[in-house]
Tab-separated table of C-alpha atoms in Angstrom:
chain	number	residue	atom	x	y	z
T	1	MET	CA	-25.188	-15.500	22.191
T	2	SER	CA	-23.412	-16.249	18.465
T	3	VAL	CA	-20.870	-16.387	16.299
T	4	VAL	CA	-20.369	-12.058	16.083
T	5	ALA	CA	-16.804	-12.675	13.825
T	6	ALA	CA	-15.520	-14.737	10.849
T	7	ALA	CA	-12.230	-14.420	9.096
T	8	VAL	CA	-11.311	-17.323	6.337
T	9	CYS	CA	-8.356	-17.765	5.806
T	10	PRO	CA	-6.053	-20.146	3.838
T	11	HIS	CA	-3.699	-22.851	5.094
T	12	PRO	CA	-0.461	-22.733	3.015
T	13	PRO	CA	2.232	-23.802	4.383
T	14	LEU	CA	4.496	-21.302	2.755
T	15	LEU	CA	3.165	-18.222	4.748
T	16	VAL	CA	4.903	-19.170	7.216
T	17	PRO	CA	8.516	-17.192	5.877
T	18	GLU	CA	10.904	-19.354	7.359
T	19	VAL	CA	9.209	-22.510	5.650
T	20	ALA	CA	9.328	-20.017	2.369
T	21	SER	CA	12.344	-18.682	2.546
T	22	GLY	CA	13.561	-16.912	-0.587
T	23	ALA	CA	9.948	-17.256	-1.758
T	24	ALA	CA	8.622	-14.883	1.296
T	25	PRO	CA	8.008	-12.038	-0.087
T	26	GLU	CA	5.850	-13.666	-2.649
T	27	LEU	CA	2.480	-13.762	-0.483
T	28	ASP	CA	3.219	-10.708	1.022
T	29	ASP	CA	-0.195	-9.453	0.882
T	30	LEU	CA	-1.953	-12.728	1.590
T	31	ARG	CA	-0.202	-12.952	4.694
T	32	ALA	CA	-1.453	-9.071	5.435
T	33	ALA	CA	-4.896	-9.928	4.034
T	34	CYS	CA	-5.369	-12.978	6.739
T	35	LEU	CA	-3.559	-10.433	9.603
T	36	THR	CA	-6.456	-8.024	8.666
T	37	ALA	CA	-8.886	-10.651	8.518
T	38	ILE	CA	-7.741	-11.748	12.197
T	39	ASP	CA	-6.995	-9.015	13.449
T	40	ARG	CA	-11.319	-7.894	13.740
T	41	LEU	CA	-11.759	-11.273	15.849
T	42	ALA	CA	-10.438	-9.300	18.927
T	43	ASP	CA	-12.829	-8.256	20.564
T	44	ALA	CA	-14.922	-11.544	20.575
T	45	ASP	CA	-15.433	-13.425	23.913
T	46	ARG	CA	-13.451	-16.781	23.031
T	47	LEU	CA	-11.700	-17.727	19.380
T	48	VAL	CA	-12.608	-21.545	17.928
T	49	VAL	CA	-9.902	-22.282	15.143
T	50	VAL	CA	-11.903	-24.230	12.301
T	51	GLY	CA	-9.847	-26.335	9.723
T	52	SER	CA	-9.550	-29.729	7.916
T	53	GLY	CA	-7.409	-32.874	9.878
T	54	PRO	CA	-7.866	-36.453	9.449
T	55	SER	CA	-10.488	-36.614	11.859
T	56	ARG	CA	-12.892	-34.851	14.061
T	57	GLY	CA	-10.802	-33.826	17.243
T	58	GLN	CA	-11.301	-30.845	19.997
T	59	TYR	CA	-8.069	-28.930	20.877
T	60	ASP	CA	-7.619	-26.481	24.279
T	61	ALA	CA	-5.248	-23.727	23.865
T	62	SER	CA	-2.371	-25.251	24.904
T	63	ALA	CA	-2.069	-27.393	21.753
T	64	GLY	CA	0.975	-27.071	19.861
T	65	GLY	CA	1.638	-26.686	17.111
T	66	SER	CA	5.334	-27.384	14.537
T	67	PHE	CA	6.578	-26.121	11.071
T	68	ALA	CA	9.539	-28.824	11.633
T	69	PRO	CA	8.129	-31.700	8.850
T	70	TYR	CA	8.041	-28.141	5.959
T	71	GLY	CA	11.682	-27.831	7.008
T	72	ALA	CA	11.572	-25.274	9.608
T	73	PRO	CA	11.959	-26.768	12.789
T	74	GLY	CA	12.749	-23.297	14.864
T	75	VAL	CA	8.910	-22.561	14.263
T	76	ARG	CA	6.700	-23.772	17.134
T	77	PHE	CA	4.003	-22.485	19.507
T	78	GLY	CA	2.020	-23.449	21.912
T	79	ALA	CA	3.016	-25.014	25.423
T	80	GLY	CA	1.190	-28.600	24.227
T	81	ASP	CA	3.159	-31.773	21.727
T	82	PRO	CA	2.571	-30.093	18.344
T	83	VAL	CA	-0.621	-32.066	17.770
T	84	LEU	CA	-2.295	-29.816	15.782
T	85	PRO	CA	-3.007	-30.989	12.211
T	86	LEU	CA	-1.248	-28.504	9.072
T	87	SER	CA	-4.642	-26.426	8.820
T	88	LEU	CA	-4.903	-25.370	12.592
T	89	ALA	CA	-0.941	-24.895	13.254
T	90	VAL	CA	-1.199	-22.323	10.386
T	91	GLY	CA	-4.427	-20.924	11.768
T	92	GLY	CA	-3.101	-20.938	15.133
T	93	TRP	CA	0.467	-19.185	13.669
T	94	LEU	CA	-1.932	-16.464	12.207
T	95	LEU	CA	-3.311	-16.108	15.229
T	96	GLU	CA	-0.230	-15.483	17.415
T	97	GLN	CA	0.732	-12.762	15.301
T	98	SER	CA	-2.138	-10.810	15.152
T	99	LYS	CA	-4.330	-8.821	17.779
T	100	ALA	CA	-6.110	-10.891	18.360
T	101	ALA	CA	-3.291	-13.047	20.178
T	102	ALA	CA	-5.071	-12.908	23.425
T	103	VAL	CA	-8.100	-14.093	23.527
T	104	PRO	CA	-8.873	-17.397	24.637
T	105	ARG	CA	-9.598	-20.150	22.135
T	106	THR	CA	-9.788	-23.585	20.756
T	107	TYR	CA	-8.603	-25.522	18.188
T	108	LEU	CA	-11.551	-27.689	15.602
T	109	SER	CA	-10.676	-30.040	13.157
T	110	VAL	CA	-13.716	-31.709	11.091
T	111	ALA	CA	-13.223	-34.419	8.277
T	112	PRO	CA	-12.610	-34.347	4.948
T	113	ASP	CA	-15.383	-36.730	4.122
T	114	GLU	CA	-17.821	-34.958	7.337
T	115	SER	CA	-21.113	-34.220	5.027
T	116	PRO	CA	-22.638	-30.853	4.786
T	117	ALA	CA	-25.452	-31.434	7.428
T	118	GLN	CA	-22.218	-33.071	9.741
T	119	CYS	CA	-20.975	-29.444	9.295
T	120	PHE	CA	-23.846	-27.953	9.579
T	121	ALA	CA	-24.300	-29.147	12.361
T	122	LEU	CA	-21.168	-28.726	14.287
T	123	GLY	CA	-21.231	-24.807	13.380
T	124	GLN	CA	-25.136	-24.713	15.386
T	125	GLU	CA	-23.092	-26.601	18.134
T	126	ILE	CA	-20.365	-23.771	18.407
T	127	ALA	CA	-22.816	-20.967	17.971
T	128	GLN	CA	-24.372	-22.579	21.492
T	129	GLY	CA	-23.632	-20.620	25.572
T	130	ASN	CA	-23.528	-16.762	26.818
T	131	ASP	CA	-20.262	-16.224	24.708
T	132	ARG	CA	-19.269	-13.571	21.820
T	133	VAL	CA	-17.718	-16.067	20.080
T	134	GLY	CA	-14.891	-15.279	16.959
T	135	LEU	CA	-14.320	-18.394	14.487
T	136	LEU	CA	-11.361	-18.453	12.481
T	137	VAL	CA	-12.390	-21.008	9.775
T	138	MET	CA	-9.039	-22.305	7.590
T	139	GLY	CA	-9.628	-23.334	4.516
T	140	ASP	CA	-8.249	-23.895	0.542
T	141	GLY	CA	-9.827	-23.840	-2.530
T	142	SER	CA	-8.901	-26.030	-5.878
T	143	ALA	CA	-5.659	-27.495	-5.845
T	144	ARG	CA	-6.503	-28.048	-9.268
T	145	ARG	CA	-6.484	-24.159	-11.219
T	146	SER	CA	-3.985	-24.777	-12.922
T	147	GLU	CA	-0.976	-26.501	-14.701
T	148	HIS	CA	1.215	-26.156	-12.332
T	149	SER	CA	-1.163	-26.727	-9.365
T	150	PRO	CA	-0.142	-29.746	-7.202
T	151	VAL	CA	-3.148	-31.577	-9.072
T	152	HIS	CA	-3.559	-31.380	-13.224
T	153	LEU	CA	-5.770	-28.790	-14.151
T	154	HIS	CA	-9.528	-29.514	-13.686
T	155	PRO	CA	-11.701	-28.054	-15.921
T	156	ARG	CA	-14.454	-26.863	-12.815
T	157	ALA	CA	-11.537	-25.689	-10.760
T	158	GLU	CA	-11.763	-22.183	-11.564
T	159	ILE	CA	-15.757	-22.103	-11.452
T	160	PHE	CA	-15.464	-23.535	-7.995
T	161	ASP	CA	-13.363	-21.142	-6.699
T	162	HIS	CA	-15.209	-17.999	-7.744
T	163	THR	CA	-18.586	-19.283	-6.196
T	164	VAL	CA	-16.522	-20.256	-3.104
T	165	ALA	CA	-15.124	-16.044	-3.620
T	166	ALA	CA	-18.397	-15.040	-4.239
T	167	ALA	CA	-20.087	-16.913	-1.687
T	168	LEU	CA	-17.367	-15.782	0.899
T	169	ALA	CA	-17.574	-11.869	-0.178
T	170	LEU	CA	-21.671	-11.836	0.110
T	171	ALA	CA	-21.511	-13.963	3.623
T	172	ASP	CA	-23.736	-16.055	1.472
T	173	ALA	CA	-24.034	-19.852	3.865
T	174	THR	CA	-27.181	-20.998	1.800
T	175	THR	CA	-24.272	-21.251	-0.742
T	176	LEU	CA	-21.443	-23.008	1.437
T	177	ALA	CA	-24.075	-24.600	3.046
T	178	ALA	CA	-24.676	-26.156	-0.455
T	179	LEU	CA	-21.467	-27.087	-1.644
T	180	ASP	CA	-21.036	-30.458	-3.448
T	181	PRO	CA	-18.709	-32.507	-1.352
T	182	ASP	CA	-17.801	-35.152	-3.790
T	183	LEU	CA	-16.768	-32.099	-6.470
T	184	ALA	CA	-14.958	-30.433	-3.600
T	185	THR	CA	-12.727	-34.151	-3.033
T	186	GLU	CA	-12.435	-34.541	-7.326
T	187	LEU	CA	-11.521	-30.736	-6.503
T	188	HIS	CA	-9.478	-31.193	-3.412
T	189	ALA	CA	-10.434	-28.500	-1.951
T	190	ALA	CA	-10.058	-28.831	1.805
T	191	GLY	CA	-11.866	-25.613	2.840
T	192	ARG	CA	-15.314	-27.628	1.822
T	193	ALA	CA	-15.841	-28.947	5.294
T	194	PRO	CA	-14.946	-26.079	7.481
T	195	TRP	CA	-16.651	-23.477	5.263
T	196	GLN	CA	-19.752	-25.375	5.809
T	197	VAL	CA	-19.070	-25.273	9.343
T	198	LEU	CA	-19.265	-21.142	8.587
T	199	ALA	CA	-22.373	-21.800	7.039
T	200	ALA	CA	-24.260	-22.066	10.021
T	201	THR	CA	-23.343	-18.201	10.659
T	202	THR	CA	-26.428	-15.716	9.845
T	203	GLY	CA	-27.120	-11.658	10.271
T	204	LEU	CA	-23.241	-10.977	9.090
T	205	THR	CA	-21.682	-8.717	6.187
T	206	GLY	CA	-19.003	-10.114	4.319
T	207	GLU	CA	-15.623	-8.848	2.651
T	208	LEU	CA	-13.709	-10.096	0.509
T	209	LEU	CA	-10.101	-9.256	1.185
T	210	TYR	CA	-7.876	-11.875	-0.964
T	211	HIS	CA	-9.005	-14.140	-3.645
T	212	ALA	CA	-6.116	-15.572	-6.170
T	213	ALA	CA	-4.208	-18.938	-7.014
T	214	PRO	CA	-0.302	-18.190	-6.521
T	215	TYR	CA	0.551	-22.263	-6.946
T	216	GLY	CA	-2.338	-23.333	-8.520
T	217	VAL	CA	-4.133	-23.221	-5.756
T	218	GLY	CA	-7.309	-21.168	-4.496
T	219	TYR	CA	-7.111	-18.878	-1.788
T	220	PHE	CA	-9.206	-16.864	0.201
T	221	VAL	CA	-9.499	-14.180	2.967
T	222	ALA	CA	-12.912	-13.235	3.984
T	223	THR	CA	-14.214	-11.151	6.701
T	224	TRP	CA	-17.888	-11.469	7.953
T	225	THR	CA	-18.915	-9.231	11.097
């Protein structure tokens, strides 16, 4: 079979209300959009959660995620040790809140320096087999969108993020595959490699559910079905 649906979400730890604390309501719209997108993965035979990590690695469904490093030691999931990097931990936490929670899943981290070709090949590998695969792709846009960003404002950040948003809205795999890794690194866009895994997916229709930079970081939510 192939990838039959995909959801794209960002991975700020502030999505977890216990981490955000008093600021939690500020991201209510973003959380709702994420769950809307992920709910559409519920009919897949299996899910692959893809996100950035220190290196490429695969984790089974029992892998744990914890938000203790972000001030919420009581928020964790998974039967195993909390080994998931942030992007996959947020993805797993969102999945647990969604209609797709019961679908069998694996987690896959991709290194930030993996080439577009390596990411594309990984996307093709995921789609092999007889299962109807759903992808949950975790990735932030540029962290240089405003003077209040984690990294100071970059003049190309907004253009880069709007290019990504348009590609996600149109399920434009060609544009995602062509994103420049060096520019993405300069802009601190953590989603580049995961999005280029998604770029191996074709034949779906895109819908952009959210695009904003509330803390100077570009956040996108999209669904491909």
